[in-house]
PDB file of C-alpha atoms in Angstrom:
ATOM      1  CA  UNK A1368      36.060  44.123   8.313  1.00 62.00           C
ATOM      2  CA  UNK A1369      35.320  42.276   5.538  1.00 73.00           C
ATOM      3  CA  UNK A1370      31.532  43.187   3.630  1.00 91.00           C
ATOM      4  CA  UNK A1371      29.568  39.606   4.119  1.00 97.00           C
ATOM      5  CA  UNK A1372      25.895  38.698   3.361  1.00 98.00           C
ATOM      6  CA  UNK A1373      23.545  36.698   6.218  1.00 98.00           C
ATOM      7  CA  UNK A1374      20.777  34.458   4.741  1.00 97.00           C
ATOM      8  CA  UNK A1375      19.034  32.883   7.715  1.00 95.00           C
ATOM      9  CA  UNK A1376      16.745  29.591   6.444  1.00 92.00           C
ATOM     10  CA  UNK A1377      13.443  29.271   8.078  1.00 91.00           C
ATOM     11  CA  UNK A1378      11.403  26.780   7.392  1.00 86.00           C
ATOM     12  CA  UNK A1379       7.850  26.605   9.062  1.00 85.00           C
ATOM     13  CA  UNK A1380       7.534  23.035   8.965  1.00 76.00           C
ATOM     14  CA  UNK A1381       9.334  21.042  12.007  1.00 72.00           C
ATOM     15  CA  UNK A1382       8.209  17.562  13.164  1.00 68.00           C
ATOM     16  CA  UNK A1383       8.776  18.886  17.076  1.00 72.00           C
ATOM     17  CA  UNK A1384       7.956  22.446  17.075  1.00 81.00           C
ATOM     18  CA  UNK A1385       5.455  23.066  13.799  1.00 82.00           C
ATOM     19  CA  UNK A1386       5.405  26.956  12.870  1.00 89.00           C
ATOM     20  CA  UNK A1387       8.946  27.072  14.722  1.00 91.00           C
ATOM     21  CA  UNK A1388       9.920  29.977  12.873  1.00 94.00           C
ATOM     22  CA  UNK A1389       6.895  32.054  14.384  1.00 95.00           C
ATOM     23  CA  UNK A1390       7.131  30.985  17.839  1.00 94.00           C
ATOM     24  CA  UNK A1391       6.626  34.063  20.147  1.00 95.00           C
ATOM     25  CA  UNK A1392       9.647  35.509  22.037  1.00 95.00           C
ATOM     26  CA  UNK A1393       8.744  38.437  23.874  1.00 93.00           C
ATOM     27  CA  UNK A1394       6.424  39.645  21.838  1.00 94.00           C
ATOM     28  CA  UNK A1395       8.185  39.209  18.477  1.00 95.00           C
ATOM     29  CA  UNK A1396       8.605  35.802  16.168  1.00 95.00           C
ATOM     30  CA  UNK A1397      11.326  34.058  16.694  1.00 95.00           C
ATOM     31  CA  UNK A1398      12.609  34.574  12.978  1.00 96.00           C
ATOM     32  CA  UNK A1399      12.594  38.405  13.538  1.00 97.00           C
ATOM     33  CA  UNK A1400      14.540  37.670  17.152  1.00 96.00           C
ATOM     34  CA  UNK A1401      17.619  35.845  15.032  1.00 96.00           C
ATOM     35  CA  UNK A1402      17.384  38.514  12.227  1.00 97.00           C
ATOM     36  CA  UNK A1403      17.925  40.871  15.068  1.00 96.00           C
ATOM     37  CA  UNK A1404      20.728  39.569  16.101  1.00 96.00           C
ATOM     38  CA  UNK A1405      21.988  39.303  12.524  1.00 96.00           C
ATOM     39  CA  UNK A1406      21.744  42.403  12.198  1.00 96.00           C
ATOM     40  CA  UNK A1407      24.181  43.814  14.975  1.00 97.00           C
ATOM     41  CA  UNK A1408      26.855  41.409  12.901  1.00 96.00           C
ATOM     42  CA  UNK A1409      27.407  44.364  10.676  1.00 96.00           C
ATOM     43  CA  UNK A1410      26.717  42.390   7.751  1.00 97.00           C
ATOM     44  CA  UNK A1411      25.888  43.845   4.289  1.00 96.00           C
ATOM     45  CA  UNK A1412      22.793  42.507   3.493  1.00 96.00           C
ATOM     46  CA  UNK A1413      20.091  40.110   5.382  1.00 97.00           C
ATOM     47  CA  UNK A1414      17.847  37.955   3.872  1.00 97.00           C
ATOM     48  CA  UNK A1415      15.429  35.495   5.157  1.00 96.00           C
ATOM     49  CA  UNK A1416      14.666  32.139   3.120  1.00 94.00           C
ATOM     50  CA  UNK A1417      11.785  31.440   3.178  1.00 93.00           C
ATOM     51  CA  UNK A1418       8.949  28.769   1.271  1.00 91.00           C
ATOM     52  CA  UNK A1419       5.462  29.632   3.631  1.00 93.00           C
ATOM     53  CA  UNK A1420       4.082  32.896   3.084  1.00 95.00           C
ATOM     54  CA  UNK A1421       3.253  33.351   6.880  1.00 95.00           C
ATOM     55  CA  UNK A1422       6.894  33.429   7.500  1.00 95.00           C
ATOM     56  CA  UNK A1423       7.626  35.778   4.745  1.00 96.00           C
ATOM     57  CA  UNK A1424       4.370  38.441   5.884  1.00 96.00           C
ATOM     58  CA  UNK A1425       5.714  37.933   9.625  1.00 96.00           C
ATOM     59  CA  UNK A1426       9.203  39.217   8.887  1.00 97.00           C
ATOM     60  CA  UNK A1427       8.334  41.904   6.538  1.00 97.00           C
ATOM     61  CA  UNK A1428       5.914  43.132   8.724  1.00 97.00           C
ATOM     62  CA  UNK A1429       9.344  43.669  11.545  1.00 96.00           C
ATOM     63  CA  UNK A1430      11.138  45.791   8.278  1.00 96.00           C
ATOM     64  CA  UNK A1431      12.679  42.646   7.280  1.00 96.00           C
ATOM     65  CA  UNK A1432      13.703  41.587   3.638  1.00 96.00           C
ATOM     66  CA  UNK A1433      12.926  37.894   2.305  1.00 97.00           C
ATOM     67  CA  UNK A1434      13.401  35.769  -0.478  1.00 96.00           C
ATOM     68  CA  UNK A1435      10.711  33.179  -1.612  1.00 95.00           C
ATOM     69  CA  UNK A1436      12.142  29.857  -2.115  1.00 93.00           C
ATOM     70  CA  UNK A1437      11.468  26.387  -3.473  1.00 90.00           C
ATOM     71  CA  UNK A1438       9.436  23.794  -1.349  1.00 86.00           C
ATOM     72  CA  UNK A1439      11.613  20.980  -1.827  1.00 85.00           C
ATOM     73  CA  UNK A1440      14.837  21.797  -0.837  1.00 81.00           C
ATOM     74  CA  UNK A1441      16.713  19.071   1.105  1.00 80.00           C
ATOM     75  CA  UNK A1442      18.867  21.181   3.254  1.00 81.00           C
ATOM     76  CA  UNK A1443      19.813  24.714   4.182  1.00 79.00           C
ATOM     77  CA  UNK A1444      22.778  25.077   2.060  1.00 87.00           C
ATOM     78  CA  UNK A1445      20.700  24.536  -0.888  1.00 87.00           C
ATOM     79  CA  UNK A1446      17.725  27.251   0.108  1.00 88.00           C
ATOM     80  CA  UNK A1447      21.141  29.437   0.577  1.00 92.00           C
ATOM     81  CA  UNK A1448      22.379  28.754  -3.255  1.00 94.00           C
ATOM     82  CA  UNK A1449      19.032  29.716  -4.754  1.00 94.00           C
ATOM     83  CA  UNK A1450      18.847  32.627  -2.471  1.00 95.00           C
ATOM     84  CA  UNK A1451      22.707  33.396  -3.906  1.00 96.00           C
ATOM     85  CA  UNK A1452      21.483  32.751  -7.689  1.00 95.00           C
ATOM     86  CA  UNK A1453      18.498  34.648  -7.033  1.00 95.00           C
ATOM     87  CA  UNK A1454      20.276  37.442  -6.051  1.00 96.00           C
ATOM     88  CA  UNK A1455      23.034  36.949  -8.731  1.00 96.00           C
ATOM     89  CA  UNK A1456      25.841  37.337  -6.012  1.00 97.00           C
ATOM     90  CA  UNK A1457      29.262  37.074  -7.682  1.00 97.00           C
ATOM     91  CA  UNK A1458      31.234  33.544  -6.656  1.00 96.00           C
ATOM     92  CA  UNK A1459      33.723  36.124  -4.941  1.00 96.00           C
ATOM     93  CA  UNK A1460      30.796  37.292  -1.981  1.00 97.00           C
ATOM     94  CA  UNK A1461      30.974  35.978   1.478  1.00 97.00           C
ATOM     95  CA  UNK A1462      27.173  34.885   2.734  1.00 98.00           C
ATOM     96  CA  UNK A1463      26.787  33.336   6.310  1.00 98.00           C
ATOM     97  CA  UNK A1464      24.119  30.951   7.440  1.00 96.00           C
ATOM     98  CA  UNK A1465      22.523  31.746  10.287  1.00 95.00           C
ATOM     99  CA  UNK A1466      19.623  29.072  11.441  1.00 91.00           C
ATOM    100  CA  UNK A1467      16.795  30.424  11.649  1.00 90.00           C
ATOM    101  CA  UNK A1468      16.046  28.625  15.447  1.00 92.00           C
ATOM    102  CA  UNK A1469      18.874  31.042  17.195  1.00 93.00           C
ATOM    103  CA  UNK A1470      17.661  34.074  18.378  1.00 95.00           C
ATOM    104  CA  UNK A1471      20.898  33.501  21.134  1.00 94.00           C
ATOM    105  CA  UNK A1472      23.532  33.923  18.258  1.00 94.00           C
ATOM    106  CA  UNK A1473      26.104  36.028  19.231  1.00 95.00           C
ATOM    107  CA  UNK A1474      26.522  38.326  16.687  1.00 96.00           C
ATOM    108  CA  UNK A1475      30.211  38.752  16.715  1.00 95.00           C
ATOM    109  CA  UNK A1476      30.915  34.848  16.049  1.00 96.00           C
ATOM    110  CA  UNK A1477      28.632  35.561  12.586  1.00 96.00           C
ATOM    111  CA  UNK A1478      31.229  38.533  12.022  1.00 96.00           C
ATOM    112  CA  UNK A1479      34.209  36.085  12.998  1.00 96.00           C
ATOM    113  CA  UNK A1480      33.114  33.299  11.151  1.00 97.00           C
ATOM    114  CA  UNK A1481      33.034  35.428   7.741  1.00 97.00           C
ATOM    115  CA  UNK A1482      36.462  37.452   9.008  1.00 97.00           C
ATOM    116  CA  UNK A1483      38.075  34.058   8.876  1.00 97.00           C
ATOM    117  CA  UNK A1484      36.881  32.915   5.432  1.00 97.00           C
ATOM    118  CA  UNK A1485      37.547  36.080   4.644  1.00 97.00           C
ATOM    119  CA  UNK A1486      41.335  35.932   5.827  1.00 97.00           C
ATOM    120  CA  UNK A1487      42.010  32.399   4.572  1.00 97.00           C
ATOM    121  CA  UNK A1488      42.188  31.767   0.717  1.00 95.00           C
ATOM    122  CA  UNK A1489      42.899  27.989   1.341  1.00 95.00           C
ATOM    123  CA  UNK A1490      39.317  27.793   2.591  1.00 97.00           C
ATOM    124  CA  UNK A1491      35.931  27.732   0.736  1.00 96.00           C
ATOM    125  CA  UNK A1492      34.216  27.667   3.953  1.00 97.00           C
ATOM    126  CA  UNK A1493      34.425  28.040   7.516  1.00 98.00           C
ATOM    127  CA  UNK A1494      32.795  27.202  10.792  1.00 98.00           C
ATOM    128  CA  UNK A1495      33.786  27.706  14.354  1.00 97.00           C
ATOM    129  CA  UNK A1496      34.305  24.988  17.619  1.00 96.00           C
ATOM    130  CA  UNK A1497      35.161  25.173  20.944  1.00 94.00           C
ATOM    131  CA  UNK A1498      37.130  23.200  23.773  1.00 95.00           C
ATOM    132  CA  UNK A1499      35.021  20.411  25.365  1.00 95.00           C
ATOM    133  CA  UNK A1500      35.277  20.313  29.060  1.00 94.00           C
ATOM    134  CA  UNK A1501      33.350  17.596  29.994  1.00 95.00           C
ATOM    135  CA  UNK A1502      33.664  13.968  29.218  1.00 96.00           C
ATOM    136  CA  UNK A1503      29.744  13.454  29.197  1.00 96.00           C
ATOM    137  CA  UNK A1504      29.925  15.857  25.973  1.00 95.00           C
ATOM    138  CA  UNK A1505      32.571  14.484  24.527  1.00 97.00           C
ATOM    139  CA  UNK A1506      30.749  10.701  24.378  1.00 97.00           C
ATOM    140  CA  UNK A1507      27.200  12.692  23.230  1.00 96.00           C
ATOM    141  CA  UNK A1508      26.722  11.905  19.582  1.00 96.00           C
ATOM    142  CA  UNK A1509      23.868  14.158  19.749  1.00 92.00           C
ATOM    143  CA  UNK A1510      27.542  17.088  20.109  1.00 94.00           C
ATOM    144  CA  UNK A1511      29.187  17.098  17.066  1.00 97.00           C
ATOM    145  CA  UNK A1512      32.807  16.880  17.638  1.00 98.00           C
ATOM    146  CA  UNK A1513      35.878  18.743  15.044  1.00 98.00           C
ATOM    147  CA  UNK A1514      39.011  17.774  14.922  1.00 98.00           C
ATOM    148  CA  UNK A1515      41.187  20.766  13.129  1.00 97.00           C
ATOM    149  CA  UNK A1516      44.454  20.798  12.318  1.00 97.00           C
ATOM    150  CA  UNK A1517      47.752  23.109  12.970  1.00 96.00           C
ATOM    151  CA  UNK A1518      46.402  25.570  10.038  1.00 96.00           C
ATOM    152  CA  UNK A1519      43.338  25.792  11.388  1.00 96.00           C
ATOM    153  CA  UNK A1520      41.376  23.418   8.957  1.00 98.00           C
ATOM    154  CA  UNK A1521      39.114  20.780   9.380  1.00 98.00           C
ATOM    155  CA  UNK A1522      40.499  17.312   9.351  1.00 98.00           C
ATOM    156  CA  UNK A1523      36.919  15.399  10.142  1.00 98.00           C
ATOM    157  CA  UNK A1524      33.781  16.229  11.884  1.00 98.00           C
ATOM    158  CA  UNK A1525      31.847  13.245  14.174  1.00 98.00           C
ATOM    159  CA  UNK A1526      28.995  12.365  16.633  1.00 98.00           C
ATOM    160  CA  UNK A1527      32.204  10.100  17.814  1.00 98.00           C
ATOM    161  CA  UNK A1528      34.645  11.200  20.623  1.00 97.00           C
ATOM    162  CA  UNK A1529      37.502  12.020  18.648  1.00 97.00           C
ATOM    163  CA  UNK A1530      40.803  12.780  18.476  1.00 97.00           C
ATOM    164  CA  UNK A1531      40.496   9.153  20.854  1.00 97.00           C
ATOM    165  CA  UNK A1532      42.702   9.373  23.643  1.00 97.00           C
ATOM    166  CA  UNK A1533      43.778   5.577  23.849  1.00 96.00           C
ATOM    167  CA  UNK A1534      46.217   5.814  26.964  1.00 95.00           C
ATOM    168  CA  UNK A1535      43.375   7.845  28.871  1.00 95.00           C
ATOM    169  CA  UNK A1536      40.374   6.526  28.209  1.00 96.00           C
ATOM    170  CA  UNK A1537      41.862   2.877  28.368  1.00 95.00           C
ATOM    171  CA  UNK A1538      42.068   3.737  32.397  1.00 92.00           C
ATOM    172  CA  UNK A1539      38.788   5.658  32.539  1.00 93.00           C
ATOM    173  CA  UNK A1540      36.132   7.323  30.464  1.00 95.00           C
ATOM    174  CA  UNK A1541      34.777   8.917  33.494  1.00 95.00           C
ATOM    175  CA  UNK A1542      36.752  12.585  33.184  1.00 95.00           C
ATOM    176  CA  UNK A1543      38.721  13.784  30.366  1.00 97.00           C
ATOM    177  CA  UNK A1544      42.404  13.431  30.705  1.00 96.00           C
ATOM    178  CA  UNK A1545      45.116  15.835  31.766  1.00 94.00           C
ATOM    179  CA  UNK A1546      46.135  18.123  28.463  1.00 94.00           C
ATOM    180  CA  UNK A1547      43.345  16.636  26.255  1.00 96.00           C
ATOM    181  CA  UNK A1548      41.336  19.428  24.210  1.00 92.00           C
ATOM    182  CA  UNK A1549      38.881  18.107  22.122  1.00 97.00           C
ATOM    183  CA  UNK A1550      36.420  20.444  20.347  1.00 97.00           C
ATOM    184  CA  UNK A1551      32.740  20.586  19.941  1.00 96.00           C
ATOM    185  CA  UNK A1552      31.459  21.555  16.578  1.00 96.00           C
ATOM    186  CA  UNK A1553      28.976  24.899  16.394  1.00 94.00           C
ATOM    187  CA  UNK A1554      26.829  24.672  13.707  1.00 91.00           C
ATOM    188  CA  UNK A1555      27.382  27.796  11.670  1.00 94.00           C
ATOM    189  CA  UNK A1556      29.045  28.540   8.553  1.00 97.00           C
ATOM    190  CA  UNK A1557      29.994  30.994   6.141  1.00 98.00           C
ATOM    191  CA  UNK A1558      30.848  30.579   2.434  1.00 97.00           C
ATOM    192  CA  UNK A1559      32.091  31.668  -0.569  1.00 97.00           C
ATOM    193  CA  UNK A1560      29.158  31.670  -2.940  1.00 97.00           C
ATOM    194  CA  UNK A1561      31.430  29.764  -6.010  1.00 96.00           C
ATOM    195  CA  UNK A1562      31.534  26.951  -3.495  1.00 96.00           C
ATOM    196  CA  UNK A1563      27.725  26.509  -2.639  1.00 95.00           C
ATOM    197  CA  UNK A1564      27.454  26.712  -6.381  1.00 94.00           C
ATOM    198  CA  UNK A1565      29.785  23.784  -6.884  1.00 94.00           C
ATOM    199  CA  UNK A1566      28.502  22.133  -3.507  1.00 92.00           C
ATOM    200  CA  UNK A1567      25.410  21.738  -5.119  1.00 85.00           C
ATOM    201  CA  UNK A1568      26.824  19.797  -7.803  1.00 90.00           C
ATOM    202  CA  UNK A1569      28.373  16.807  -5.443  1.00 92.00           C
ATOM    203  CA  UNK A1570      28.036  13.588  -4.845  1.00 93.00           C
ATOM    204  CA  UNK A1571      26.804  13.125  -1.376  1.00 92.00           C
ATOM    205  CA  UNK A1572      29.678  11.165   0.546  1.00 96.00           C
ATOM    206  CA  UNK A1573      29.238   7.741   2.351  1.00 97.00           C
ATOM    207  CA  UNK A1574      30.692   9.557   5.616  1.00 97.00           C
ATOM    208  CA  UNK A1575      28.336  12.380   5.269  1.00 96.00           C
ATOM    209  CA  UNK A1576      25.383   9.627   4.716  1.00 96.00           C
ATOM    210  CA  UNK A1577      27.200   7.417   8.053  1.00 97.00           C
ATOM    211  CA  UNK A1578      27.037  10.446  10.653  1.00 97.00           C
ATOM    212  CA  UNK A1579      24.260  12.707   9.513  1.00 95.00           C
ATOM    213  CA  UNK A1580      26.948  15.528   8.828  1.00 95.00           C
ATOM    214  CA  UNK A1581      26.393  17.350   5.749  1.00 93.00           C
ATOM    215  CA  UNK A1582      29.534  19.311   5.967  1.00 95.00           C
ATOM    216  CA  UNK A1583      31.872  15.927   5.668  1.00 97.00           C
ATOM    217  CA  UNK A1584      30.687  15.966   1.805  1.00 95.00           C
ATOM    218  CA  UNK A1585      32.804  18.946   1.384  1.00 96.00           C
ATOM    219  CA  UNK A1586      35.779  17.457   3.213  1.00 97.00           C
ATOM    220  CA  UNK A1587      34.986  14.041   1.166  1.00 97.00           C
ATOM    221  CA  UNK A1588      35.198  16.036  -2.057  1.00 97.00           C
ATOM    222  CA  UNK A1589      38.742  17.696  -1.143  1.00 97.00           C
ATOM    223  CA  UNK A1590      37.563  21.125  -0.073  1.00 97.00           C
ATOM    224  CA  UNK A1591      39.354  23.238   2.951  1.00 98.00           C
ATOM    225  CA  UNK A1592      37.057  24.106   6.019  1.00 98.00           C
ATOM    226  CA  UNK A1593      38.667  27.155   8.230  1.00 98.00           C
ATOM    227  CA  UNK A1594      37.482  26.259  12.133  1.00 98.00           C
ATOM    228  CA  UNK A1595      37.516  29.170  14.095  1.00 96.00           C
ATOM    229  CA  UNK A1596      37.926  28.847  18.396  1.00 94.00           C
ATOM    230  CA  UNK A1597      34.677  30.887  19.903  1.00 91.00           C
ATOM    231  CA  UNK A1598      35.942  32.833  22.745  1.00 78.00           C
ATOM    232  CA  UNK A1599      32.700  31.441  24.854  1.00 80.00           C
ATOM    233  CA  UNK A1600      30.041  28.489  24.720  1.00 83.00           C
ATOM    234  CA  UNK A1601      27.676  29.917  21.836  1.00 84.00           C
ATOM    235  CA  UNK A1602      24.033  29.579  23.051  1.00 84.00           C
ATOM    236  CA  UNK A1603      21.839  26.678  22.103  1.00 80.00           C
ATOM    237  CA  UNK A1604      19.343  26.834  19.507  1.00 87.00           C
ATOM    238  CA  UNK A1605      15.565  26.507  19.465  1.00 91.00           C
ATOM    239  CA  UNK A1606      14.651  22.268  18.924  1.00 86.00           C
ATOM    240  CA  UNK A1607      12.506  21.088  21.431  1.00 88.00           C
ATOM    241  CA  UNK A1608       9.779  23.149  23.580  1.00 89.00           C
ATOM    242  CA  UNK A1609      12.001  23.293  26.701  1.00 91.00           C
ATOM    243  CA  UNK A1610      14.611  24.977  24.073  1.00 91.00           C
ATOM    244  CA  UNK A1611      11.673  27.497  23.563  1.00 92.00           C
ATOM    245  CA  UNK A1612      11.259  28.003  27.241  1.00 93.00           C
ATOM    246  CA  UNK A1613      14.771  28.561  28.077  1.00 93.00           C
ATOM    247  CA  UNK A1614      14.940  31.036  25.110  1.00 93.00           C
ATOM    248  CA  UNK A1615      11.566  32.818  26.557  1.00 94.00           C
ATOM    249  CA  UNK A1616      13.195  33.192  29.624  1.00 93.00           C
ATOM    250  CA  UNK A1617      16.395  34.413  28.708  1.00 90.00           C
ATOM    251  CA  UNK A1618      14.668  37.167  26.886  1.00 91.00           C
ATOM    252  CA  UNK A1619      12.186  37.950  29.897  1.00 87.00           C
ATOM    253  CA  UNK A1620      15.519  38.153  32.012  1.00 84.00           C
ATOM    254  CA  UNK A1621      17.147  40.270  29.406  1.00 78.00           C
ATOM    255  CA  UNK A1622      14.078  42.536  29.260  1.00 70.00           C
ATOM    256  CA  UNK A1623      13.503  42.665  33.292  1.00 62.00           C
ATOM    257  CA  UNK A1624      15.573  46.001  33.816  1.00 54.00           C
ATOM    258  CA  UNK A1625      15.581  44.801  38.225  1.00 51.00           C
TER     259      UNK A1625
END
């Protein structure tokens, strides 16, 4: 196995679930449930990014290590690149982002994502997807769909249904149709350090701007995305308050040993 880094942002501000990071899960913050996880990934190193000192005194308090970060960021893949500079990582290192709202993450997709980047020079990143099933997933732009190609690379990333299926859909939209495998997108990625260093330094891209997808400025800019297939429906992150619920529950169930 290849040696990778985890950085998992966590922001405590959130418009639906303020202090999200510190949201109780059995007993523990939710930030110390994903680094948890992280930790069974067999990474190197794991950080937490971090602006609000309450974070930062809750996760150090669990034997966790964090790394104060600017206020102002605009997105997680920038915290990540001042963690990386911070840390004067070498444009070489593998680092994966892990949101800090999944205390589900299955720790061996954070091992397979970095594996892959690991395995594929081509790529300066790489993410992971999975088959869609359903048609009322497919046509939910709030499911990002990825479209990758016989190597294994990204070709585009939408809230659209794509690849279109114009023969099937034109009869019905109602199920998908026979030998169609679109995938859903799962939001997590792992990179090669040079690239968030360069990243920084783009243009953002009209598509990016058009779907809300901050991985299409890479794409837009020429770089190679490695998608890898995750063997199982990853588990949902933390959003709403029913998200936390669920998430409480799961644990409770996990914990109950009857």
């Amino acid at each position: 196995m290849t040696g990778f880094k985890v950085v998992i942002p966590a922001r405590y501000a959130s418009t639906r679930l303020p202090g999200k990071p510190l949201a109780d899960i059995g007993g523990k913050p939710m930030v110390v449930r994903v680094l948890e996880a992280a930790a069974l990934s067999g990474a190197s190193e794991i950080w937490v990014a971090t602006d609000d000192e309450r974070v930062a005194e809750a996760v150090m308090s669990h034997g966790g290590s964090v790394v104060m970060t600017r206020a102002d960021h605009p997105s997680g893949t920038d915290r990540i690149t001042e963690v990386a500079d911070q840390m004067g990582w070498a444009d070489a290192d593998i680092v994966v982002n892990v949101q800090g709202d999944e205390p589900l993450i299955d720790p061996a997709l954070v091992a397979q994502v970095a594996q892959a980047l690991a395995n594929d020079a081509a790529a300066a990143m790489a993410t992971a997807g999975y088959p869609i099933t359903e048609a009322k997933d497919l046509f939910n732009p709030a499911l990002v769909k990825v479209v990758p190609n016989a190597l294994g690379h990204a070709l585009y990333f939408s809230r659209a249904p794509i690849p279109w299926h114009r023969e099937g859909f034109s009869a019905s939209r109602d199920a998908l149709p026979a030998g169609y495998a679109p995938w859903r997108h799962v939001g997590i990625y792992a990179y090669r350090v040079g690239f968030l260093r360069r990243f920084s330094r783009l243009a953002p891209a009209p598509i990016e701007q058009w779907e809300s997808l901050e991985q299409l400025r890479a794409l837009w800019h020429g770089e190679t995305i490695c998608v890898v297939k995750c063997g199982k429906e990853p588990a949902s992150g933390v959003d709403t308050p029913a998200d936390l619920e669920f998430v409480r529950r799961q644990f409770e169930r996990d914990a109950d040993p009857g």
